[in-house]
Amino acid sequence: MLILPKAITLIKMKLKLLFSFTILTFVFTTVNAQNLIRCASTEYQQQQVNLNPGLQQIFDQEDLTTAAFVANHQDGFTPQVICTIPVVFHVLYSSSAQNISNTRLTDQIAVLNKDFRKLNTDANLIPSVWQSIAADCEIQFCLAQRDPNGIATTGIERIQTSTTAWGLNSDMKFASSGGANAWNRSKYLNIWVCNLSGGILGFAMSPGGPASTDGVVISYQYVGVVGASAPFNKGRTATHEIGHWLNMDHIWGDDGNACTGSDFVNDTPNQAGENYGCPSFPHTDNCTPAAPGVMTMNYMDYTDDACMYMFTSGQKTRMWATLNGTRSSIKTSNGCTPSTVGISEELMQNMFSINPTPTDGAFTLNFGSGSTANFDVSIYNILGEVIFQQHYSALNENELHLNLDGNTAGIYLIEVRTTNGRTVKKIILN
Ligand SMILES: [Zn+2]
């Protein structure tokens, strides 16, 4: 639901006042009888503003900048290049159950790559009335391949801690309080996985917050798929929280059950309050009393994981406002590029060139006058998986012809390794 930009700051102030009241009365809206809290982002950010009142002005400015971008892209936004966000998981554990498996974490990345690209298989459940606005957000994720010092990493940091449960605060984000320090947020999305107390599933920091606390926190029970706790076992807690990290609000506008609040997205229906469980379609409320009703299957509602499966085109534009604004540096991060530890990358940068990129499939590595004897070529997909590897003892005409036909469109990394070291370059497959 859209409300004109100039009204935003006033509405936000009203929401903050409303919210302050909520904090004072210690009321949390809970998911179900288990007293779970689907998302504590609003509460967390208000807490951060209370600790540092200057933050409010920064968040307000962020919203104004976003509103201006949205106003300039009323018909939607299509990026020239898909954005790939390097992710680091900081797994904090005090028991083996909390030290979740690599599979849970790679499954989580796979879920994100489906949800943000509209490749999720349950997208076929999107009601026909909203199929035309269901968005491929053109955002994808990879586990970091190099740490902030350029050293090879799996993108998974595991830290044993004596803290058995973590509260709604920033303790897990600092080594000094038993947690893990954030990696440079201009290059990485930090995701802390830990045992959150109070039944909280997760919370996020919106763009504009301090670098040291930037990122997303998810309780370990709700990360990934196999082994996660139903009905939040399809990885959608992360999808929702990363939505906040990219400056999306809750779809109902955080206004209690009023119809005055907004998520500042023009193609989502006006919605009274959050929805839980798995509402059947159409689901109406007092803000949208007629069919098709409200969009309970949106990732920014509070429904069960199996019952949320879409972002809209308007939400995509809002996310890209952030990716073209405050978080623009993430688009050129080398966090997904395999590490070249101990090797002078600059010395080898001219070893070969790639033509063409982007490519429709076929491409050529041109080695110019450089040595082309005894080297290995590897091609990695964005998850760091090797999809091609070959040793070459010699070449004709210093050229190597390769083909990515049959692979998914996106970014691939070409690594050439010689006895002198290795270098890695990107290629985009259309
Ligand atoms: Zn939320």
PDB file of N, CA and C in Angstrom, residues 232-284:
ATOM      1  N   PHE A 232       8.271 -23.525  10.950  1.00  0.00           N
ATOM      2  CA  PHE A 232       9.195 -22.493  10.436  1.00  0.00           C
ATOM      3  C   PHE A 232      10.452 -23.176   9.907  1.00  0.00           C
ATOM      4  N   ASN A 233      10.227 -24.195   9.076  1.00  0.00           N
ATOM      5  CA  ASN A 233      11.322 -25.042   8.615  1.00  0.00           C
ATOM      6  C   ASN A 233      11.468 -25.044   7.100  1.00  0.00           C
ATOM      7  N   LYS A 234      11.195 -23.911   6.494  1.00  0.00           N
ATOM      8  CA  LYS A 234      11.468 -23.784   5.066  1.00  0.00           C
ATOM      9  C   LYS A 234      12.399 -22.610   4.784  1.00  0.00           C
ATOM     10  N   GLY A 235      13.098 -22.169   5.811  1.00  0.00           N
ATOM     11  CA  GLY A 235      14.120 -21.139   5.629  1.00  0.00           C
ATOM     12  C   GLY A 235      13.585 -19.739   5.421  1.00  0.00           C
ATOM     13  N   ARG A 236      12.299 -19.538   5.680  1.00  0.00           N
ATOM     14  CA  ARG A 236      11.711 -18.233   5.356  1.00  0.00           C
ATOM     15  C   ARG A 236      11.943 -17.185   6.447  1.00  0.00           C
ATOM     16  N   THR A 237      12.388 -17.593   7.634  1.00  0.00           N
ATOM     17  CA  THR A 237      12.745 -16.577   8.629  1.00  0.00           C
ATOM     18  C   THR A 237      13.868 -15.705   8.063  1.00  0.00           C
ATOM     19  N   ALA A 238      14.849 -16.345   7.429  1.00  0.00           N
ATOM     20  CA  ALA A 238      15.953 -15.579   6.830  1.00  0.00           C
ATOM     21  C   ALA A 238      15.456 -14.724   5.666  1.00  0.00           C
ATOM     22  N   THR A 239      14.570 -15.283   4.850  1.00  0.00           N
ATOM     23  CA  THR A 239      14.035 -14.500   3.727  1.00  0.00           C
ATOM     24  C   THR A 239      13.377 -13.214   4.240  1.00  0.00           C
ATOM     25  N   HIS A 240      12.556 -13.360   5.277  1.00  0.00           N
ATOM     26  CA  HIS A 240      11.847 -12.226   5.881  1.00  0.00           C
ATOM     27  C   HIS A 240      12.843 -11.217   6.477  1.00  0.00           C
ATOM     28  N   GLU A 241      13.799 -11.713   7.256  1.00  0.00           N
ATOM     29  CA  GLU A 241      14.720 -10.788   7.934  1.00  0.00           C
ATOM     30  C   GLU A 241      15.639 -10.073   6.946  1.00  0.00           C
ATOM     31  N   ILE A 242      16.049 -10.767   5.890  1.00  0.00           N
ATOM     32  CA  ILE A 242      16.884 -10.097   4.883  1.00  0.00           C
ATOM     33  C   ILE A 242      16.046  -9.054   4.139  1.00  0.00           C
ATOM     34  N   GLY A 243      14.738  -9.312   4.040  1.00  0.00           N
ATOM     35  CA  GLY A 243      13.835  -8.282   3.522  1.00  0.00           C
ATOM     36  C   GLY A 243      13.951  -6.998   4.334  1.00  0.00           C
ATOM     37  N   HIS A 244      13.958  -7.136   5.668  1.00  0.00           N
ATOM     38  CA  HIS A 244      14.143  -5.950   6.529  1.00  0.00           C
ATOM     39  C   HIS A 244      15.521  -5.321   6.299  1.00  0.00           C
ATOM     40  N   TRP A 245      16.524  -6.176   6.178  1.00  0.00           N
ATOM     41  CA  TRP A 245      17.913  -5.688   5.991  1.00  0.00           C
ATOM     42  C   TRP A 245      18.001  -4.849   4.711  1.00  0.00           C
ATOM     43  N   LEU A 246      17.123  -5.156   3.756  1.00  0.00           N
ATOM     44  CA  LEU A 246      17.069  -4.380   2.511  1.00  0.00           C
ATOM     45  C   LEU A 246      15.971  -3.313   2.580  1.00  0.00           C
ATOM     46  N   ASN A 247      15.599  -2.955   3.802  1.00  0.00           N
ATOM     47  CA  ASN A 247      14.717  -1.813   4.099  1.00  0.00           C
ATOM     48  C   ASN A 247      13.252  -2.034   3.766  1.00  0.00           C
ATOM     49  N   MET A 248      12.815  -3.281   3.804  1.00  0.00           N
ATOM     50  CA  MET A 248      11.370  -3.487   3.691  1.00  0.00           C
ATOM     51  C   MET A 248      10.744  -3.503   5.071  1.00  0.00           C
ATOM     52  N   ASP A 249       9.545  -2.948   5.138  1.00  0.00           N
ATOM     53  CA  ASP A 249       8.765  -2.974   6.374  1.00  0.00           C
ATOM     54  C   ASP A 249       7.811  -4.156   6.327  1.00  0.00           C
ATOM     55  N   HIS A 250       7.161  -4.415   7.464  1.00  0.00           N
ATOM     56  CA  HIS A 250       6.107  -5.441   7.472  1.00  0.00           C
ATOM     57  C   HIS A 250       4.980  -5.007   6.555  1.00  0.00           C
ATOM     58  N   ILE A 251       4.350  -5.980   5.924  1.00  0.00           N
ATOM     59  CA  ILE A 251       3.374  -5.669   4.885  1.00  0.00           C
ATOM     60  C   ILE A 251       2.153  -4.928   5.426  1.00  0.00           C
ATOM     61  N   TRP A 252       1.850  -5.079   6.717  1.00  0.00           N
ATOM     62  CA  TRP A 252       0.672  -4.399   7.268  1.00  0.00           C
ATOM     63  C   TRP A 252       0.999  -2.995   7.777  1.00  0.00           C
ATOM     64  N   GLY A 253       2.293  -2.616   7.766  1.00  0.00           N
ATOM     65  CA  GLY A 253       2.652  -1.248   8.121  1.00  0.00           C
ATOM     66  C   GLY A 253       2.825  -1.001   9.614  1.00  0.00           C
ATOM     67  N   ASP A 254       2.880  -2.047  10.418  1.00  0.00           N
ATOM     68  CA  ASP A 254       3.166  -1.910  11.854  1.00  0.00           C
ATOM     69  C   ASP A 254       2.298  -0.865  12.545  1.00  0.00           C
ATOM     70  N   ASP A 255       1.014  -0.872  12.238  1.00  0.00           N
ATOM     71  CA  ASP A 255       0.120   0.136  12.829  1.00  0.00           C
ATOM     72  C   ASP A 255      -0.941  -0.511  13.716  1.00  0.00           C
ATOM     73  N   GLY A 256      -0.561  -1.593  14.393  1.00  0.00           N
ATOM     74  CA  GLY A 256      -1.582  -2.303  15.157  1.00  0.00           C
ATOM     75  C   GLY A 256      -2.549  -2.913  14.163  1.00  0.00           C
ATOM     76  N   ASN A 257      -3.823  -2.657  14.336  1.00  0.00           N
ATOM     77  CA  ASN A 257      -4.798  -3.155  13.358  1.00  0.00           C
ATOM     78  C   ASN A 257      -5.442  -2.022  12.581  1.00  0.00           C
ATOM     79  N   ALA A 258      -4.804  -0.846  12.611  1.00  0.00           N
ATOM     80  CA  ALA A 258      -5.359   0.303  11.890  1.00  0.00           C
ATOM     81  C   ALA A 258      -5.128   0.146  10.395  1.00  0.00           C
ATOM     82  N   CYS A 259      -5.744   1.016   9.626  1.00  0.00           N
ATOM     83  CA  CYS A 259      -5.553   0.976   8.170  1.00  0.00           C
ATOM     84  C   CYS A 259      -4.755   2.190   7.708  1.00  0.00           C
ATOM     85  N   THR A 260      -4.144   2.902   8.644  1.00  0.00           N
ATOM     86  CA  THR A 260      -3.435   4.140   8.309  1.00  0.00           C
ATOM     87  C   THR A 260      -1.954   3.922   8.048  1.00  0.00           C
ATOM     88  N   GLY A 261      -1.378   2.868   8.607  1.00  0.00           N
ATOM     89  CA  GLY A 261       0.040   2.609   8.418  1.00  0.00           C
ATOM     90  C   GLY A 261       0.310   2.058   7.033  1.00  0.00           C
ATOM     91  N   SER A 262       1.570   2.112   6.601  1.00  0.00           N
ATOM     92  CA  SER A 262       1.919   1.641   5.262  1.00  0.00           C
ATOM     93  C   SER A 262       3.268   0.950   5.274  1.00  0.00           C
ATOM     94  N   ASP A 263       3.426   0.029   4.334  1.00  0.00           N
ATOM     95  CA  ASP A 263       4.746  -0.555   4.097  1.00  0.00           C
ATOM     96  C   ASP A 263       5.476   0.223   2.999  1.00  0.00           C
ATOM     97  N   PHE A 264       4.870   1.314   2.534  1.00  0.00           N
ATOM     98  CA  PHE A 264       5.451   2.185   1.505  1.00  0.00           C
ATOM     99  C   PHE A 264       5.748   1.436   0.211  1.00  0.00           C
ATOM    100  N   VAL A 265       4.895   0.462  -0.058  1.00  0.00           N
ATOM    101  CA  VAL A 265       4.977  -0.306  -1.312  1.00  0.00           C
ATOM    102  C   VAL A 265       3.618  -0.182  -1.984  1.00  0.00           C
ATOM    103  N   ASN A 266       3.603   0.176  -3.260  1.00  0.00           N
ATOM    104  CA  ASN A 266       2.324   0.545  -3.875  1.00  0.00           C
ATOM    105  C   ASN A 266       1.524  -0.616  -4.455  1.00  0.00           C
ATOM    106  N   ASP A 267       2.102  -1.824  -4.478  1.00  0.00           N
ATOM    107  CA  ASP A 267       1.324  -2.929  -5.051  1.00  0.00           C
ATOM    108  C   ASP A 267       0.945  -3.995  -4.024  1.00  0.00           C
ATOM    109  N   THR A 268       1.117  -3.695  -2.739  1.00  0.00           N
ATOM    110  CA  THR A 268       0.643  -4.609  -1.696  1.00  0.00           C
ATOM    111  C   THR A 268      -0.658  -4.046  -1.124  1.00  0.00           C
ATOM    112  N   PRO A 269      -1.649  -4.899  -0.861  1.00  0.00           N
ATOM    113  CA  PRO A 269      -2.935  -4.395  -0.360  1.00  0.00           C
ATOM    114  C   PRO A 269      -2.806  -3.788   1.039  1.00  0.00           C
ATOM    115  N   ASN A 270      -3.671  -2.831   1.335  1.00  0.00           N
ATOM    116  CA  ASN A 270      -3.738  -2.287   2.698  1.00  0.00           C
ATOM    117  C   ASN A 270      -4.147  -3.421   3.632  1.00  0.00           C
ATOM    118  N   GLN A 271      -3.396  -3.600   4.709  1.00  0.00           N
ATOM    119  CA  GLN A 271      -3.627  -4.755   5.584  1.00  0.00           C
ATOM    120  C   GLN A 271      -3.730  -4.295   7.023  1.00  0.00           C
ATOM    121  N   ALA A 272      -4.648  -4.870   7.777  1.00  0.00           N
ATOM    122  CA  ALA A 272      -4.897  -4.431   9.156  1.00  0.00           C
ATOM    123  C   ALA A 272      -3.734  -4.802  10.071  1.00  0.00           C
ATOM    124  N   GLY A 273      -3.551  -6.090  10.291  1.00  0.00           N
ATOM    125  CA  GLY A 273      -2.482  -6.544  11.183  1.00  0.00           C
ATOM    126  C   GLY A 273      -1.774  -7.725  10.564  1.00  0.00           C
ATOM    127  N   GLU A 274      -0.895  -8.329  11.335  1.00  0.00           N
ATOM    128  CA  GLU A 274      -0.157  -9.482  10.830  1.00  0.00           C
ATOM    129  C   GLU A 274      -1.063 -10.711  10.792  1.00  0.00           C
ATOM    130  N   ASN A 275      -0.741 -11.639   9.903  1.00  0.00           N
ATOM    131  CA  ASN A 275      -1.461 -12.907   9.824  1.00  0.00           C
ATOM    132  C   ASN A 275      -0.556 -14.037  10.282  1.00  0.00           C
ATOM    133  N   TYR A 276      -1.165 -15.006  10.938  1.00  0.00           N
ATOM    134  CA  TYR A 276      -0.423 -16.165  11.424  1.00  0.00           C
ATOM    135  C   TYR A 276      -0.959 -17.441  10.777  1.00  0.00           C
ATOM    136  N   GLY A 277      -0.227 -18.512  10.953  1.00  0.00           N
ATOM    137  CA  GLY A 277      -0.703 -19.805  10.469  1.00  0.00           C
ATOM    138  C   GLY A 277      -0.700 -19.864   8.958  1.00  0.00           C
ATOM    139  N   CYS A 278      -1.789 -20.357   8.409  1.00  0.00           N
ATOM    140  CA  CYS A 278      -1.852 -20.568   6.966  1.00  0.00           C
ATOM    141  C   CYS A 278      -3.235 -20.191   6.453  1.00  0.00           C
ATOM    142  N   PRO A 279      -3.530 -18.890   6.352  1.00  0.00           N
ATOM    143  CA  PRO A 279      -4.877 -18.468   5.937  1.00  0.00           C
ATOM    144  C   PRO A 279      -5.191 -18.973   4.531  1.00  0.00           C
ATOM    145  N   SER A 280      -6.457 -19.321   4.317  1.00  0.00           N
ATOM    146  CA  SER A 280      -6.853 -19.717   2.969  1.00  0.00           C
ATOM    147  C   SER A 280      -7.138 -18.466   2.146  1.00  0.00           C
ATOM    148  N   PHE A 281      -7.012 -18.601   0.837  1.00  0.00           N
ATOM    149  CA  PHE A 281      -7.234 -17.480  -0.085  1.00  0.00           C
ATOM    150  C   PHE A 281      -8.663 -17.527  -0.611  1.00  0.00           C
ATOM    151  N   PRO A 282      -9.388 -16.407  -0.722  1.00  0.00           N
ATOM    152  CA  PRO A 282      -8.941 -15.065  -0.318  1.00  0.00           C
ATOM    153  C   PRO A 282      -9.160 -14.820   1.174  1.00  0.00           C
ATOM    154  N   HIS A 283      -8.261 -14.046   1.775  1.00  0.00           N
ATOM    155  CA  HIS A 283      -8.374 -13.700   3.189  1.00  0.00           C
ATOM    156  C   HIS A 283      -8.562 -12.184   3.278  1.00  0.00           C
ATOM    157  N   THR A 284      -9.700 -11.754   3.792  1.00  0.00           N
ATOM    158  CA  THR A 284      -9.990 -10.320   3.868  1.00  0.00           C
ATOM    159  C   THR A 284      -9.892  -9.846   5.309  1.00  0.00           C
TER     160      THR A 284
END
